[in-house]
Amino acid sequence: MFKSAEALKDSQYDGVVLAYHGGGRLILDGPHFRTVGQEFAYQNPIYTIRTLTEHVMTMDGSPLFGSWSGGWLGVLSKQMDDHNKFHEQWWVKPELESGQ
């Protein structure tokens, strides 16, 4: 996804549909997708990974996750939990349910 964002960094989108096997599963905020692409060459990838989920929505446009505040270790832990849940909802759970 990050390489795609880099390749498309000069384009603008309202949202980017994150699909799995041809079906839309989640939406990534379009302006954030562009920011990821523009910053890909120099941004710390751990920062990009841990803050990505704050910009992910369900297919109806509702935020999938919120943002966290507090001590850095607690925030980091919650952000990484959200990142794991993001992948579960995007492709892991559908893959396991399909039995393939």
PDB file of C-alpha atoms in Angstrom:
ATOM      1  CA  MET A   1       0.000   0.000   0.000  1.00  0.00           C
ATOM      2  CA  PHE A   2       2.815   2.447   0.828  1.00  0.00           C
ATOM      3  CA  LYS A   3       4.517   1.913  -2.544  1.00  0.00           C
ATOM      4  CA  SER A   4       1.180   2.509  -4.286  1.00  0.00           C
ATOM      5  CA  ALA A   5       0.718   5.714  -2.302  1.00  0.00           C
ATOM      6  CA  GLU A   6       4.192   6.842  -3.351  1.00  0.00           C
ATOM      7  CA  ALA A   7       3.475   6.123  -7.019  1.00  0.00           C
ATOM      8  CA  LEU A   8       0.179   8.045  -6.822  1.00  0.00           C
ATOM      9  CA  LYS A   9       1.360  10.886  -4.565  1.00  0.00           C
ATOM     10  CA  ASP A  10       0.575  13.596  -7.111  1.00  0.00           C
ATOM     11  CA  SER A  11      -3.071  12.547  -7.417  1.00  0.00           C
ATOM     12  CA  GLN A  12      -5.914  13.536  -5.120  1.00  0.00           C
ATOM     13  CA  TYR A  13      -8.572  11.193  -3.786  1.00  0.00           C
ATOM     14  CA  ASP A  14     -11.526  11.528  -1.447  1.00  0.00           C
ATOM     15  CA  GLY A  15     -10.898   7.990  -0.258  1.00  0.00           C
ATOM     16  CA  VAL A  16      -9.055   4.858  -1.289  1.00  0.00           C
ATOM     17  CA  VAL A  17     -11.008   1.607  -1.099  1.00  0.00           C
ATOM     18  CA  LEU A  18      -9.026  -1.203   0.495  1.00  0.00           C
ATOM     19  CA  ALA A  19     -10.378  -4.300  -1.206  1.00  0.00           C
ATOM     20  CA  TYR A  20      -9.842  -8.005  -0.754  1.00  0.00           C
ATOM     21  CA  HIS A  21     -10.629 -10.466  -3.560  1.00  0.00           C
ATOM     22  CA  GLY A  22     -12.374  -7.689  -5.463  1.00  0.00           C
ATOM     23  CA  GLY A  23     -14.681  -6.594  -2.655  1.00  0.00           C
ATOM     24  CA  GLY A  24     -14.337  -3.316  -0.809  1.00  0.00           C
ATOM     25  CA  ARG A  25     -13.583  -3.907   2.857  1.00  0.00           C
ATOM     26  CA  LEU A  26     -12.386  -0.566   4.252  1.00  0.00           C
ATOM     27  CA  ILE A  27     -11.658   2.996   3.134  1.00  0.00           C
ATOM     28  CA  LEU A  28      -8.456   4.944   3.740  1.00  0.00           C
ATOM     29  CA  ASP A  29      -8.851   8.719   3.906  1.00  0.00           C
ATOM     30  CA  GLY A  30      -7.723  10.068   0.504  1.00  0.00           C
ATOM     31  CA  PRO A  31      -5.728  13.076   1.745  1.00  0.00           C
ATOM     32  CA  HIS A  32      -3.890  10.811   4.195  1.00  0.00           C
ATOM     33  CA  PHE A  33      -3.131   8.340   1.375  1.00  0.00           C
ATOM     34  CA  ARG A  34      -1.532  11.229  -0.503  1.00  0.00           C
ATOM     35  CA  THR A  35       0.446  12.294   2.577  1.00  0.00           C
ATOM     36  CA  VAL A  36       1.747   8.739   3.007  1.00  0.00           C
ATOM     37  CA  GLY A  37       2.922   8.806  -0.610  1.00  0.00           C
ATOM     38  CA  GLN A  38       4.549  12.219  -0.327  1.00  0.00           C
ATOM     39  CA  GLU A  39       6.377  11.281   2.886  1.00  0.00           C
ATOM     40  CA  PHE A  40       7.294   7.716   1.920  1.00  0.00           C
ATOM     41  CA  ALA A  41      10.900   8.526   0.969  1.00  0.00           C
ATOM     42  CA  TYR A  42      11.827  10.016   4.343  1.00  0.00           C
ATOM     43  CA  GLN A  43       9.180   9.260   6.972  1.00  0.00           C
ATOM     44  CA  ASN A  44       9.914   6.680   9.646  1.00  0.00           C
ATOM     45  CA  PRO A  45       7.890   3.623   8.533  1.00  0.00           C
ATOM     46  CA  ILE A  46       7.017   2.744  12.137  1.00  0.00           C
ATOM     47  CA  TYR A  47       5.376   6.157  12.513  1.00  0.00           C
ATOM     48  CA  THR A  48       3.437   5.614   9.276  1.00  0.00           C
ATOM     49  CA  ILE A  49       2.313   2.148  10.362  1.00  0.00           C
ATOM     50  CA  ARG A  50       1.234   3.130  13.861  1.00  0.00           C
ATOM     51  CA  THR A  51      -0.716   6.243  12.803  1.00  0.00           C
ATOM     52  CA  LEU A  52      -2.371   4.772   9.689  1.00  0.00           C
ATOM     53  CA  THR A  53      -5.395   3.324  11.469  1.00  0.00           C
ATOM     54  CA  GLU A  54      -6.538   6.777  12.620  1.00  0.00           C
ATOM     55  CA  HIS A  55      -7.425   7.392   8.956  1.00  0.00           C
ATOM     56  CA  VAL A  56      -9.252   4.129   8.178  1.00  0.00           C
ATOM     57  CA  MET A  57     -13.040   3.985   7.858  1.00  0.00           C
ATOM     58  CA  THR A  58     -15.678   1.341   7.365  1.00  0.00           C
ATOM     59  CA  MET A  59     -17.388   1.185   3.984  1.00  0.00           C
ATOM     60  CA  ASP A  60     -20.147   3.478   5.279  1.00  0.00           C
ATOM     61  CA  GLY A  61     -17.572   6.156   6.164  1.00  0.00           C
ATOM     62  CA  SER A  62     -17.563   5.655   9.936  1.00  0.00           C
ATOM     63  CA  PRO A  63     -14.144   5.773  11.618  1.00  0.00           C
ATOM     64  CA  LEU A  64     -12.868   2.269  12.288  1.00  0.00           C
ATOM     65  CA  PHE A  65     -10.538   3.451  15.049  1.00  0.00           C
ATOM     66  CA  GLY A  66      -9.993   6.617  17.032  1.00  0.00           C
ATOM     67  CA  SER A  67      -6.811   8.336  18.088  1.00  0.00           C
ATOM     68  CA  TRP A  68      -5.033   7.725  21.370  1.00  0.00           C
ATOM     69  CA  SER A  69      -3.572  10.083  23.938  1.00  0.00           C
ATOM     70  CA  GLY A  70      -1.514   9.609  27.065  1.00  0.00           C
ATOM     71  CA  GLY A  71       1.957   8.271  27.736  1.00  0.00           C
ATOM     72  CA  TRP A  72       3.984   7.283  24.690  1.00  0.00           C
ATOM     73  CA  LEU A  73       4.304   3.610  25.619  1.00  0.00           C
ATOM     74  CA  GLY A  74       0.586   3.186  26.228  1.00  0.00           C
ATOM     75  CA  VAL A  75      -0.295   5.054  23.023  1.00  0.00           C
ATOM     76  CA  LEU A  76       2.198   3.005  20.997  1.00  0.00           C
ATOM     77  CA  SER A  77       0.767  -0.228  22.383  1.00  0.00           C
ATOM     78  CA  LYS A  78      -2.828   0.767  21.519  1.00  0.00           C
ATOM     79  CA  GLN A  79      -1.823   1.948  18.034  1.00  0.00           C
ATOM     80  CA  MET A  80      -0.127  -1.360  17.282  1.00  0.00           C
ATOM     81  CA  ASP A  81      -3.182  -3.246  18.588  1.00  0.00           C
ATOM     82  CA  ASP A  82      -5.316  -1.170  16.211  1.00  0.00           C
ATOM     83  CA  HIS A  83      -2.925  -1.957  13.358  1.00  0.00           C
ATOM     84  CA  ASN A  84      -3.295  -5.687  13.975  1.00  0.00           C
ATOM     85  CA  LYS A  85      -7.099  -5.351  14.116  1.00  0.00           C
ATOM     86  CA  PHE A  86      -6.993  -3.332  10.888  1.00  0.00           C
ATOM     87  CA  HIS A  87      -5.320  -6.224   9.042  1.00  0.00           C
ATOM     88  CA  GLU A  88      -7.699  -8.724  10.635  1.00  0.00           C
ATOM     89  CA  GLN A  89     -10.684  -6.803   9.306  1.00  0.00           C
ATOM     90  CA  TRP A  90      -9.143  -6.002   5.913  1.00  0.00           C
ATOM     91  CA  TRP A  91      -7.942  -9.438   4.808  1.00  0.00           C
ATOM     92  CA  VAL A  92      -7.125 -11.936   7.588  1.00  0.00           C
ATOM     93  CA  LYS A  93     -10.678 -12.647   8.780  1.00  0.00           C
ATOM     94  CA  PRO A  94     -12.117 -12.946   5.230  1.00  0.00           C
ATOM     95  CA  GLU A  95      -9.261 -15.258   4.272  1.00  0.00           C
ATOM     96  CA  LEU A  96      -9.844 -17.515   7.259  1.00  0.00           C
ATOM     97  CA  GLU A  97     -13.594 -17.545   6.644  1.00  0.00           C
ATOM     98  CA  SER A  98     -13.115 -18.492   2.987  1.00  0.00           C
ATOM     99  CA  GLY A  99     -11.161 -21.599   3.971  1.00  0.00           C
ATOM    100  CA  GLN A 100      -8.569 -21.058   1.250  1.00  0.00           C
TER     101      GLN A 100
END
